[in-house]
Amino acid sequence: GQQVMQIPQYQHVQEGEDFTTYCNSSTTLSNIQWYKQRPGGHPVFLIQLVKSGEVKKQKRLTFQFGEAKKNSSLHITATQTTDVGTYFCAGGGRGSTLGRLYFGRGTQLTVWP
Amino acid sequence: DTAVSQTPKYLVTQMGNDKSIKCEQNLGHDTMYWYKQDSKKFLKIMFSYNNKELIINETVPNRFSPKSPDKAHLNLHINSLELGDSAVYFCASSYRAEAFFGQGTRLTVV
């Protein structure tokens, strides 16, 4: 079945360092979404990318969608302690799986002050 | 107003019991979901309903039965609870794009 792989599973950085998490899908996606879950909280939508090669920025966060629409990345510049949490990518299915979201396993980010 | 609300927030119960979790959304979305998040944070979809119709039913034991009385509500009933059912269960709703998640129900089976 369709899978979305996400790496790394854990990342520990010192405040001020950069952070990147990567997602890869076994099949072409209709879109990719990114979510952030704070410790003890629920996943919160960050952004959706739809177009091949698309790049979007939200302040210190940069999101990319690959040309083949099979991979994506989230890069955080100069991490802050408020960035702590688990970041999930979620790939949107196509065709018979349209409407489904396939979540990666998430990357748990820890930021040391 | 909370967009997606689920109750209870915490549920502690003994093995073999039957329990229900309720979910309501006031966003007017047609699609609702149940996800299970294990201790390693993995989010696994269980069910999805679109306008009260079941459209996704992943490999979930028959002990789990969703019910959608209307498109704003999606409840989850679990029979004969087992230790392995302990997890956080999230309800979510969506309209074409982003999913809005409820606060989660932490189920502990003892």
mmCIF file of C-alpha atoms in Angstrom:
data_model
loop_
_atom_site.group_PDB
_atom_site.id
_atom_site.type_symbol
_atom_site.label_atom_id
_atom_site.label_comp_id
_atom_site.label_asym_id
_atom_site.label_seq_id
_atom_site.Cartn_x
_atom_site.Cartn_y
_atom_site.Cartn_z
ATOM 1 C CA GLY A 1 0.000 0.000 0.000
ATOM 2 C CA GLN A 2 0.914 3.649 -0.173
ATOM 3 C CA GLN A 3 3.530 4.745 2.328
ATOM 4 C CA VAL A 4 5.062 8.022 3.351
ATOM 5 C CA MET A 5 8.464 7.661 4.974
ATOM 6 C CA GLN A 6 9.789 10.465 7.146
ATOM 7 C CA ILE A 7 13.288 10.932 8.543
ATOM 8 C CA PRO A 8 14.836 11.449 10.959
ATOM 9 C CA GLN A 9 12.609 10.095 13.703
ATOM 10 C CA TYR A 10 14.342 12.237 16.327
ATOM 11 C CA GLN A 11 16.453 15.374 16.120
ATOM 12 C CA HIS A 12 18.124 17.214 18.962
ATOM 13 C CA VAL A 13 19.575 20.644 18.209
ATOM 14 C CA GLN A 14 20.934 23.580 20.117
ATOM 15 C CA GLU A 15 18.966 26.788 19.887
ATOM 16 C CA GLY A 16 20.119 28.714 16.840
ATOM 17 C CA GLU A 17 20.980 25.646 14.782
ATOM 18 C CA ASP A 18 19.045 24.701 11.657
ATOM 19 C CA PHE A 19 16.754 21.684 11.348
ATOM 20 C CA THR A 20 15.428 19.710 8.389
ATOM 21 C CA THR A 21 12.982 16.814 8.130
ATOM 22 C CA TYR A 22 12.396 14.846 4.940
ATOM 23 C CA CYS A 23 9.465 12.923 3.525
ATOM 24 C CA ASN A 24 9.408 10.382 0.720
ATOM 25 C CA SER A 25 6.403 8.704 -0.827
ATOM 26 C CA SER A 26 6.326 5.426 -2.707
ATOM 27 C CA THR A 27 3.835 6.937 -5.159
ATOM 28 C CA THR A 28 3.089 10.341 -6.685
ATOM 29 C CA LEU A 29 1.081 12.543 -4.367
ATOM 30 C CA SER A 30 -1.682 15.029 -5.146
ATOM 31 C CA ASN A 31 -0.389 17.349 -2.430
ATOM 32 C CA ILE A 32 1.735 17.374 0.707
ATOM 33 C CA GLN A 33 0.701 18.863 4.005
ATOM 34 C CA TRP A 34 2.765 19.606 7.081
ATOM 35 C CA TYR A 35 1.557 19.553 10.663
ATOM 36 C CA LYS A 36 3.132 20.418 14.009
ATOM 37 C CA GLN A 37 2.200 18.719 17.267
ATOM 38 C CA ARG A 38 3.411 20.319 20.490
ATOM 39 C CA PRO A 39 4.079 17.974 23.433
ATOM 40 C CA GLY A 40 0.729 16.968 24.916
ATOM 41 C CA GLY A 41 -1.145 18.695 22.103
ATOM 42 C CA HIS A 42 -2.818 17.799 18.860
ATOM 43 C CA PRO A 43 -1.546 18.098 15.285
ATOM 44 C CA VAL A 44 -2.000 21.589 13.866
ATOM 45 C CA PHE A 45 -1.924 22.312 10.149
ATOM 46 C CA LEU A 46 1.023 24.388 8.955
ATOM 47 C CA ILE A 47 0.857 24.422 5.174
ATOM 48 C CA GLN A 48 -0.133 22.600 1.995
ATOM 49 C CA LEU A 49 1.939 22.312 -1.181
ATOM 50 C CA VAL A 50 0.279 21.295 -4.416
ATOM 51 C CA LYS A 51 2.499 22.152 -7.370
ATOM 52 C CA SER A 52 5.543 20.261 -8.556
ATOM 53 C CA GLY A 53 8.721 21.999 -7.326
ATOM 54 C CA GLU A 54 6.760 24.373 -5.110
ATOM 55 C CA VAL A 55 8.576 26.254 -2.335
ATOM 56 C CA LYS A 56 6.773 28.170 0.396
ATOM 57 C CA LYS A 57 8.080 30.114 3.366
ATOM 58 C CA GLN A 58 6.582 30.959 6.709
ATOM 59 C CA LYS A 59 9.036 33.171 8.610
ATOM 60 C CA ARG A 60 11.879 30.780 9.553
ATOM 61 C CA LEU A 61 10.182 27.730 8.005
ATOM 62 C CA THR A 62 10.767 26.710 4.379
ATOM 63 C CA PHE A 63 8.703 23.970 2.760
ATOM 64 C CA GLN A 64 9.553 22.251 -0.521
ATOM 65 C CA PHE A 65 7.671 19.826 -2.749
ATOM 66 C CA GLY A 66 9.765 17.758 -5.122
ATOM 67 C CA GLU A 67 9.553 17.926 -8.897
ATOM 68 C CA ALA A 68 8.128 14.406 -9.091
ATOM 69 C CA LYS A 69 5.675 15.151 -6.262
ATOM 70 C CA LYS A 70 7.057 12.227 -4.294
ATOM 71 C CA ASN A 71 9.188 14.003 -1.736
ATOM 72 C CA SER A 72 9.091 17.036 0.491
ATOM 73 C CA SER A 73 11.136 18.775 3.134
ATOM 74 C CA LEU A 74 10.670 21.212 5.973
ATOM 75 C CA HIS A 75 13.623 23.354 6.959
ATOM 76 C CA ILE A 76 13.721 25.554 10.045
ATOM 77 C CA THR A 77 16.395 28.227 10.196
ATOM 78 C CA ALA A 78 17.860 29.227 13.563
ATOM 79 C CA THR A 79 15.631 27.058 15.754
ATOM 80 C CA GLN A 80 14.047 28.458 18.895
ATOM 81 C CA THR A 81 12.736 26.632 21.959
ATOM 82 C CA THR A 82 9.215 27.358 20.725
ATOM 83 C CA ASP A 83 9.909 25.072 17.735
ATOM 84 C CA VAL A 84 9.887 22.002 20.000
ATOM 85 C CA GLY A 85 7.383 19.379 18.925
ATOM 86 C CA THR A 86 6.724 16.644 16.407
ATOM 87 C CA TYR A 87 6.535 17.596 12.751
ATOM 88 C CA PHE A 88 4.445 15.414 10.463
ATOM 89 C CA CYS A 89 4.187 15.364 6.724
ATOM 90 C CA ALA A 90 0.999 14.003 5.215
ATOM 91 C CA GLY A 91 0.684 13.057 1.596
ATOM 92 C CA GLY A 92 -2.599 13.357 -0.250
ATOM 93 C CA GLY A 93 -3.631 10.361 -2.311
ATOM 94 C CA ARG A 94 -4.589 10.432 -5.986
ATOM 95 C CA GLY A 95 -7.143 8.556 -8.063
ATOM 96 C CA SER A 96 -8.761 5.830 -6.005
ATOM 97 C CA THR A 97 -7.111 7.156 -2.867
ATOM 98 C CA LEU A 98 -8.120 10.778 -3.424
ATOM 99 C CA GLY A 99 -9.098 12.373 -0.136
ATOM 100 C CA ARG A 100 -6.857 10.171 1.976
ATOM 101 C CA LEU A 101 -3.971 11.628 3.946
ATOM 102 C CA TYR A 102 -0.973 9.357 4.477
ATOM 103 C CA PHE A 103 0.976 10.556 7.506
ATOM 104 C CA GLY A 104 4.688 10.065 7.936
ATOM 105 C CA ARG A 105 5.876 8.802 11.319
ATOM 106 C CA GLY A 106 6.921 12.302 12.327
ATOM 107 C CA THR A 107 10.169 13.892 13.446
ATOM 108 C CA GLN A 108 10.398 14.752 17.128
ATOM 109 C CA LEU A 109 12.418 17.941 17.501
ATOM 110 C CA THR A 110 14.089 18.871 20.769
ATOM 111 C CA VAL A 111 15.755 22.269 21.085
ATOM 112 C CA TRP A 112 18.269 22.911 23.868
ATOM 113 C CA PRO A 113 18.501 26.489 25.098
ATOM 114 C CA ASP B 1 -15.799 27.925 20.103
ATOM 115 C CA THR B 2 -13.760 24.749 19.657
ATOM 116 C CA ALA B 3 -13.817 23.655 16.007
ATOM 117 C CA VAL B 4 -13.438 19.919 16.656
ATOM 118 C CA SER B 5 -14.293 18.746 20.132
ATOM 119 C CA GLN B 6 -14.048 15.237 21.481
ATOM 120 C CA THR B 7 -15.000 13.780 24.823
ATOM 121 C CA PRO B 8 -13.762 12.535 27.138
ATOM 122 C CA LYS B 9 -10.220 13.882 27.215
ATOM 123 C CA TYR B 10 -9.036 11.046 29.442
ATOM 124 C CA LEU B 11 -10.438 7.555 29.757
ATOM 125 C CA VAL B 12 -9.102 4.901 32.114
ATOM 126 C CA THR B 13 -10.857 1.550 32.014
ATOM 127 C CA GLN B 14 -10.361 -2.126 32.669
ATOM 128 C CA MET B 15 -9.727 -4.789 30.070
ATOM 129 C CA GLY B 16 -12.892 -6.266 28.649
ATOM 130 C CA ASN B 17 -14.995 -3.141 29.110
ATOM 131 C CA ASP B 18 -16.856 -1.317 26.340
ATOM 132 C CA LYS B 19 -16.350 2.423 25.910
ATOM 133 C CA SER B 20 -17.269 5.237 23.542
ATOM 134 C CA ILE B 21 -15.564 8.432 22.458
ATOM 135 C CA LYS B 22 -17.627 11.237 20.995
ATOM 136 C CA CYS B 23 -16.603 13.804 18.408
ATOM 137 C CA GLU B 24 -18.338 16.872 17.069
ATOM 138 C CA GLN B 25 -17.227 19.501 14.571
ATOM 139 C CA ASN B 26 -18.824 22.881 13.951
ATOM 140 C CA LEU B 27 -16.881 23.715 10.793
ATOM 141 C CA GLY B 28 -19.453 22.429 8.344
ATOM 142 C CA HIS B 29 -16.970 19.903 6.943
ATOM 143 C CA ASP B 30 -18.215 16.849 5.091
ATOM 144 C CA THR B 31 -15.350 14.527 6.019
ATOM 145 C CA MET B 32 -14.432 13.256 9.461
ATOM 146 C CA TYR B 33 -11.737 10.848 10.636
ATOM 147 C CA TRP B 34 -10.533 8.804 13.541
ATOM 148 C CA TYR B 35 -6.789 8.448 14.055
ATOM 149 C CA LYS B 36 -4.889 6.400 16.620
ATOM 150 C CA GLN B 37 -1.554 7.710 17.913
ATOM 151 C CA ASP B 38 0.669 5.236 19.692
ATOM 152 C CA SER B 39 3.378 5.928 22.255
ATOM 153 C CA LYS B 40 5.909 6.505 19.474
ATOM 154 C CA LYS B 41 3.742 9.285 18.011
ATOM 155 C CA PHE B 42 2.758 7.303 14.920
ATOM 156 C CA LEU B 43 -0.564 8.624 13.554
ATOM 157 C CA LYS B 44 -2.563 5.820 11.989
ATOM 158 C CA ILE B 45 -5.854 6.421 10.246
ATOM 159 C CA MET B 46 -8.646 4.150 11.382
ATOM 160 C CA PHE B 47 -11.804 5.382 9.705
ATOM 161 C CA SER B 48 -13.066 8.169 7.504
ATOM 162 C CA TYR B 49 -16.630 9.242 6.872
ATOM 163 C CA ASN B 50 -17.890 11.551 4.171
ATOM 164 C CA ASN B 51 -21.358 12.942 4.748
ATOM 165 C CA LYS B 52 -22.252 10.087 7.108
ATOM 166 C CA GLU B 53 -20.924 7.423 4.722
ATOM 167 C CA LEU B 54 -17.951 5.235 5.574
ATOM 168 C CA ILE B 55 -15.243 5.759 2.953
ATOM 169 C CA ILE B 56 -12.071 4.541 4.656
ATOM 170 C CA ASN B 57 -11.902 1.522 6.893
ATOM 171 C CA GLU B 58 -8.293 0.578 7.513
ATOM 172 C CA THR B 59 -7.293 -2.727 9.026
ATOM 173 C CA VAL B 60 -8.908 -2.225 12.393
ATOM 174 C CA PRO B 61 -10.286 -4.961 14.668
ATOM 175 C CA ASN B 62 -14.063 -5.465 14.515
ATOM 176 C CA ARG B 63 -14.186 -4.374 18.146
ATOM 177 C CA PHE B 64 -13.938 -0.806 16.863
ATOM 178 C CA SER B 65 -17.152 0.534 15.387
ATOM 179 C CA PRO B 66 -17.610 4.110 14.207
ATOM 180 C CA LYS B 67 -21.018 5.737 13.994
ATOM 181 C CA SER B 68 -21.935 8.967 12.264
ATOM 182 C CA PRO B 69 -25.482 10.085 13.145
ATOM 183 C CA ASP B 70 -25.006 13.246 11.049
ATOM 184 C CA LYS B 71 -22.132 14.884 9.238
ATOM 185 C CA ALA B 72 -21.153 16.948 12.278
ATOM 186 C CA HIS B 73 -20.685 13.939 14.543
ATOM 187 C CA LEU B 74 -18.477 10.856 14.414
ATOM 188 C CA ASN B 75 -18.394 8.632 17.455
ATOM 189 C CA LEU B 76 -16.140 5.660 18.134
ATOM 190 C CA HIS B 77 -17.301 2.676 20.129
ATOM 191 C CA ILE B 78 -14.832 0.080 21.312
ATOM 192 C CA ASN B 79 -15.888 -3.342 22.597
ATOM 193 C CA SER B 80 -13.905 -5.715 24.801
ATOM 194 C CA LEU B 81 -11.022 -3.336 25.373
ATOM 195 C CA GLU B 82 -7.501 -4.781 25.336
ATOM 196 C CA LEU B 83 -4.229 -3.486 26.777
ATOM 197 C CA GLY B 84 -2.971 -2.776 23.251
ATOM 198 C CA ASP B 85 -5.822 -0.332 22.688
ATOM 199 C CA SER B 86 -4.124 2.142 25.025
ATOM 200 C CA ALA B 87 -3.264 5.169 22.911
ATOM 201 C CA VAL B 88 -4.384 8.690 22.111
ATOM 202 C CA TYR B 89 -7.341 8.782 19.729
ATOM 203 C CA PHE B 90 -7.806 11.872 17.589
ATOM 204 C CA CYS B 91 -10.894 12.905 15.744
ATOM 205 C CA ALA B 92 -10.393 15.219 12.760
ATOM 206 C CA SER B 93 -12.441 16.876 10.048
ATOM 207 C CA SER B 94 -11.537 18.346 6.701
ATOM 208 C CA TYR B 95 -12.878 20.001 3.585
ATOM 209 C CA ARG B 96 -10.640 19.190 0.611
ATOM 210 C CA ALA B 97 -7.403 20.282 2.248
ATOM 211 C CA GLU B 98 -6.206 20.757 5.801
ATOM 212 C CA ALA B 99 -7.398 18.514 8.571
ATOM 213 C CA PHE B 100 -8.527 20.035 11.861
ATOM 214 C CA PHE B 101 -7.828 17.797 14.831
ATOM 215 C CA GLY B 102 -9.616 17.538 18.135
ATOM 216 C CA GLN B 103 -7.726 17.689 21.412
ATOM 217 C CA GLY B 104 -7.434 13.919 21.611
ATOM 218 C CA THR B 105 -8.686 11.268 24.021
ATOM 219 C CA ARG B 106 -6.023 9.477 26.021
ATOM 220 C CA LEU B 107 -7.300 5.946 26.539
ATOM 221 C CA THR B 108 -5.578 3.807 29.144
ATOM 222 C CA VAL B 109 -6.608 0.184 29.501
ATOM 223 C CA VAL B 110 -5.538 -1.467 32.755
#
